[in-house]
Amino acid sequence: MVPLSDRTVREALHDLRWRTEEMLADGPEAVVVEVSGLTRLSSATVAALLWAKRRCTSRGVRLLLTDPDDALAGQLHRAGLDTVWDIQTGATPHLKGPRA
C-alpha cells in the first residue's frame, strides 16, 4: 500500500515510481494507493498514477485508489478519472495475497 497525502505526495509519488516493479514482482492482486490525505490532484499526481496504472495493467494487476474524501471523489468524477482507476470509498480493503 502507498499512502498519499498533501504533505507527503512528492515523496510518495517518488516511492511509487521507483518501487512499482518491486511491488509487482510479489504478484499482488492489487497495488493499493490510499488517498484519504489528498485534498487536490496535481498534474504530477495524475501523471504518476496514470503511469502506475499502465505498469500494473501490463502485469495484470489492479491499481486501486482507496478512501478519497468527498471533494477528491468529486474532482476524480468531474475529470473523468473515476473511469480510469478503480476507486473504493470506505475502509481500505483486505486483499488476498501479498499487499503492495
Backbone as numpy.savetxt, mean C-alpha at the origin, in Angstrom:
# Nx Ny Nz CAx CAy CAz Cx Cy Cz
4.12 -5.83 6.25 3.27 -4.65 6.25 4.16 -3.42 6.25
3.75 -2.42 5.48 4.45 -1.14 5.43 3.49 -0.07 5.91
3.77 0.56 7.05 2.90 1.65 7.51 3.31 2.97 6.87
2.33 3.75 6.42 2.59 5.08 5.88 1.88 6.11 6.74
2.57 7.18 7.04 1.95 8.30 7.73 2.54 9.58 7.14
1.89 10.70 7.41 2.40 11.97 6.90 3.82 12.23 7.40
4.12 11.84 8.63 5.45 12.08 9.21 6.52 11.17 8.61
6.15 9.95 8.23 7.16 8.97 7.82 7.05 8.58 6.35
6.24 9.28 5.57 5.98 8.84 4.20 7.26 8.74 3.37
8.14 9.70 3.49 9.36 9.67 2.68 10.20 8.42 2.97
10.41 8.14 4.25 11.20 6.97 4.64 10.48 5.67 4.28
9.17 5.64 4.50 8.40 4.43 4.22 8.37 4.12 2.73
8.23 5.14 1.90 8.23 4.91 0.45 9.59 4.40 0.00
10.65 4.96 0.55 12.00 4.48 0.25 12.12 3.01 0.64
11.64 2.68 1.84 11.68 1.30 2.33 10.86 0.38 1.43
9.68 0.82 1.03 8.83 0.02 0.14 9.54 -0.25 -1.18
10.12 0.76 -1.77 10.79 0.58 -3.06 11.99 -0.35 -2.96
12.77 -0.23 -1.90 13.98 -1.03 -1.79 13.73 -2.43 -1.26
12.64 -2.64 -0.53 12.39 -3.96 0.06 11.35 -4.78 -0.70
10.78 -4.26 -1.75 9.70 -4.97 -2.44 10.13 -6.36 -2.89
11.25 -6.48 -3.52 11.69 -7.80 -4.00 11.89 -8.76 -2.83
12.46 -8.24 -1.73 12.66 -9.06 -0.54 11.32 -9.54 0.01
10.36 -8.62 0.08 9.04 -8.99 0.58 8.37 -10.01 -0.33
8.51 -9.84 -1.63 7.86 -10.74 -2.58 8.52 -12.12 -2.60
9.78 -12.20 -2.25 10.49 -13.48 -2.26 9.91 -14.47 -1.26
9.28 -13.95 -0.22 8.68 -14.83 0.79 7.34 -15.41 0.35
6.87 -15.02 -0.83 5.61 -15.55 -1.36 4.38 -15.15 -0.57
4.25 -13.88 -0.19 3.08 -13.49 0.59 1.81 -13.52 -0.26
0.69 -13.62 0.41 -0.61 -13.50 -0.27 -0.81 -12.07 -0.73
-0.32 -11.12 0.08 -0.47 -9.70 -0.24 0.63 -8.90 0.44
0.98 -7.79 -0.17 1.80 -6.78 0.48 0.81 -5.76 1.01
0.84 -5.53 2.31 -0.12 -4.67 2.97 0.53 -3.32 3.28
-0.10 -2.26 2.79 0.36 -0.90 3.09 -0.71 -0.26 3.94
-0.38 0.00 5.19 -1.33 0.56 6.15 -1.25 2.08 6.05
-2.35 2.72 5.63 -2.34 4.15 5.30 -3.13 5.01 6.28
-3.41 4.50 7.47 -4.23 5.26 8.41 -3.58 6.58 8.82
-2.27 6.68 8.73 -1.57 7.90 9.12 -1.44 8.93 8.02
-1.95 8.62 6.83 -1.89 9.58 5.72 -3.15 10.44 5.70
-2.96 11.74 5.49 -4.11 12.62 5.34 -4.22 13.16 3.92
-3.18 12.95 3.12 -3.19 13.42 1.73 -2.27 12.53 0.90
-2.50 12.56 -0.40 -1.69 11.78 -1.33 -0.79 12.73 -2.12
0.49 12.56 -2.00 1.41 13.33 -2.85 1.62 12.56 -4.15
2.14 13.25 -5.14 2.44 12.57 -6.41 3.51 11.50 -6.20
4.46 11.74 -5.29 5.50 10.74 -5.01 4.89 9.50 -4.37
3.91 9.68 -3.49 3.24 8.55 -2.86 2.49 7.73 -3.89
1.74 8.41 -4.75 0.98 7.71 -5.79 1.93 6.96 -6.72
3.03 7.61 -7.13 3.99 6.96 -8.04 4.60 5.72 -7.39
5.00 5.81 -6.13 5.61 4.66 -5.46 4.61 3.53 -5.29
3.37 3.85 -4.95 2.36 2.80 -4.79 2.00 2.17 -6.14
1.97 2.96 -7.21 1.72 2.38 -8.53 2.87 1.46 -8.94
4.10 1.88 -8.65 5.27 1.04 -8.95 5.18 -0.28 -8.18
4.85 -0.18 -6.88 4.73 -1.39 -6.05 3.61 -2.29 -6.57
2.52 -1.69 -7.01 1.39 -2.46 -7.56 1.86 -3.25 -8.79
2.61 -2.62 -9.66 3.12 -3.32 -10.85 4.03 -4.47 -10.47
4.93 -4.25 -9.51 5.84 -5.31 -9.07 5.06 -6.46 -8.45
4.10 -6.13 -7.61 3.30 -7.18 -6.97 2.49 -7.95 -8.00
1.85 -7.24 -8.91 1.04 -7.89 -9.94 1.88 -8.82 -10.79
3.11 -8.42 -11.11 3.98 -9.28 -11.93 4.34 -10.58 -11.22
4.22 -10.61 -9.89 4.51 -11.80 -9.11 3.25 -12.50 -8.62
2.09 -12.01 -9.05 0.83 -12.63 -8.66 0.45 -12.36 -7.21
0.89 -11.22 -6.67 0.63 -10.86 -5.27 -0.22 -9.59 -5.25
-1.19 -9.56 -4.36 -2.03 -8.36 -4.21 -1.28 -7.28 -3.45
-1.53 -6.04 -3.82 -1.11 -4.90 -3.02 -2.38 -4.38 -2.36
-2.40 -4.38 -1.05 -3.60 -4.02 -0.29 -3.33 -2.78 0.53
-4.13 -1.73 0.32 -4.06 -0.53 1.15 -5.12 -0.67 2.23
-4.72 -0.48 3.48 -5.67 -0.66 4.58 -5.82 0.60 5.40
-6.98 0.73 5.99 -7.31 1.73 7.00 -7.22 3.19 6.56
-7.63 3.54 5.33 -7.63 4.98 5.02 -8.72 5.67 5.83
-8.45 6.91 6.26 -9.52 7.65 6.93 -10.52 8.12 5.85
-11.62 8.71 6.27 -12.67 9.10 5.32 -12.17 10.07 4.26
-11.34 11.03 4.68 -10.83 12.02 3.73 -9.93 11.37 2.67
-9.04 10.49 3.10 -8.15 9.82 2.16 -8.93 8.88 1.25
-9.89 8.16 1.81 -10.73 7.28 0.99 -11.46 8.10 -0.07
-11.91 9.29 0.29 -12.56 10.17 -0.68 -11.61 10.62 -1.77
-10.38 10.96 -1.40 -9.38 11.35 -2.40 -9.10 10.20 -3.37
-8.95 9.00 -2.82 -8.69 7.83 -3.66 -9.84 7.60 -4.63
-11.06 7.76 -4.15 -12.24 7.56 -4.99 -12.32 8.63 -6.07
-12.17 9.90 -5.70 -12.27 10.99 -6.68 -11.20 10.89 -7.76
-10.02 10.39 -7.38 -8.93 10.24 -8.35 -9.05 8.96 -9.17
-10.04 8.13 -8.86 -10.20 6.86 -9.57 -9.22 5.79 -9.12
-8.47 6.06 -8.06 -7.46 5.11 -7.60 -8.05 3.95 -6.82
-9.31 4.08 -6.42 -9.96 2.96 -5.73 -10.22 1.81 -6.69
-10.07 2.05 -7.98 -10.19 0.96 -8.96 -8.83 0.35 -9.30
-7.76 0.98 -8.84 -6.40 0.50 -9.10 -5.91 -0.42 -7.99
-6.15 -0.01 -6.74 -5.67 -0.76 -5.59 -6.82 -1.42 -4.85
-6.51 -2.55 -4.21 -7.45 -3.14 -3.26 -7.36 -2.28 -2.01
-8.49 -1.75 -1.59 -8.53 -0.87 -0.41 -9.48 -1.47 0.59
-9.00 -1.61 1.82 -9.82 -2.19 2.87 -9.89 -1.22 4.03
-11.11 -0.92 4.46 -11.29 -0.08 5.63 -11.48 -0.97 6.84
-11.28 -0.42 8.01 -11.41 -1.20 9.23 -10.08 -1.80 9.62
-10.13 -2.82 10.43 -8.92 -3.44 10.97 -8.08 -4.07 9.86
-6.77 -4.02 10.04 -5.84 -4.64 9.11 -6.10 -6.14 9.07
-6.21 -6.72 7.88 -6.58 -8.13 7.76 -5.48 -9.07 8.20
-5.88 -10.26 8.61 -4.93 -11.34 8.86 -4.86 -12.14 7.58
-3.68 -12.28 7.02 -3.50 -12.99 5.76 -2.80 -14.30 6.02
-3.13 -15.28 5.20 -2.42 -16.57 5.30 -1.01 -16.40 4.74
-0.10 -17.16 5.29 1.26 -17.15 4.79 2.06 -15.99 5.35
3.30 -15.80 4.86 4.17 -14.73 5.37 3.54 -13.38 5.09
3.70 -12.44 6.03 3.19 -11.10 5.83 4.32 -10.20 5.43
3.97 -9.21 4.65 4.98 -8.23 4.22 4.71 -6.91 4.83
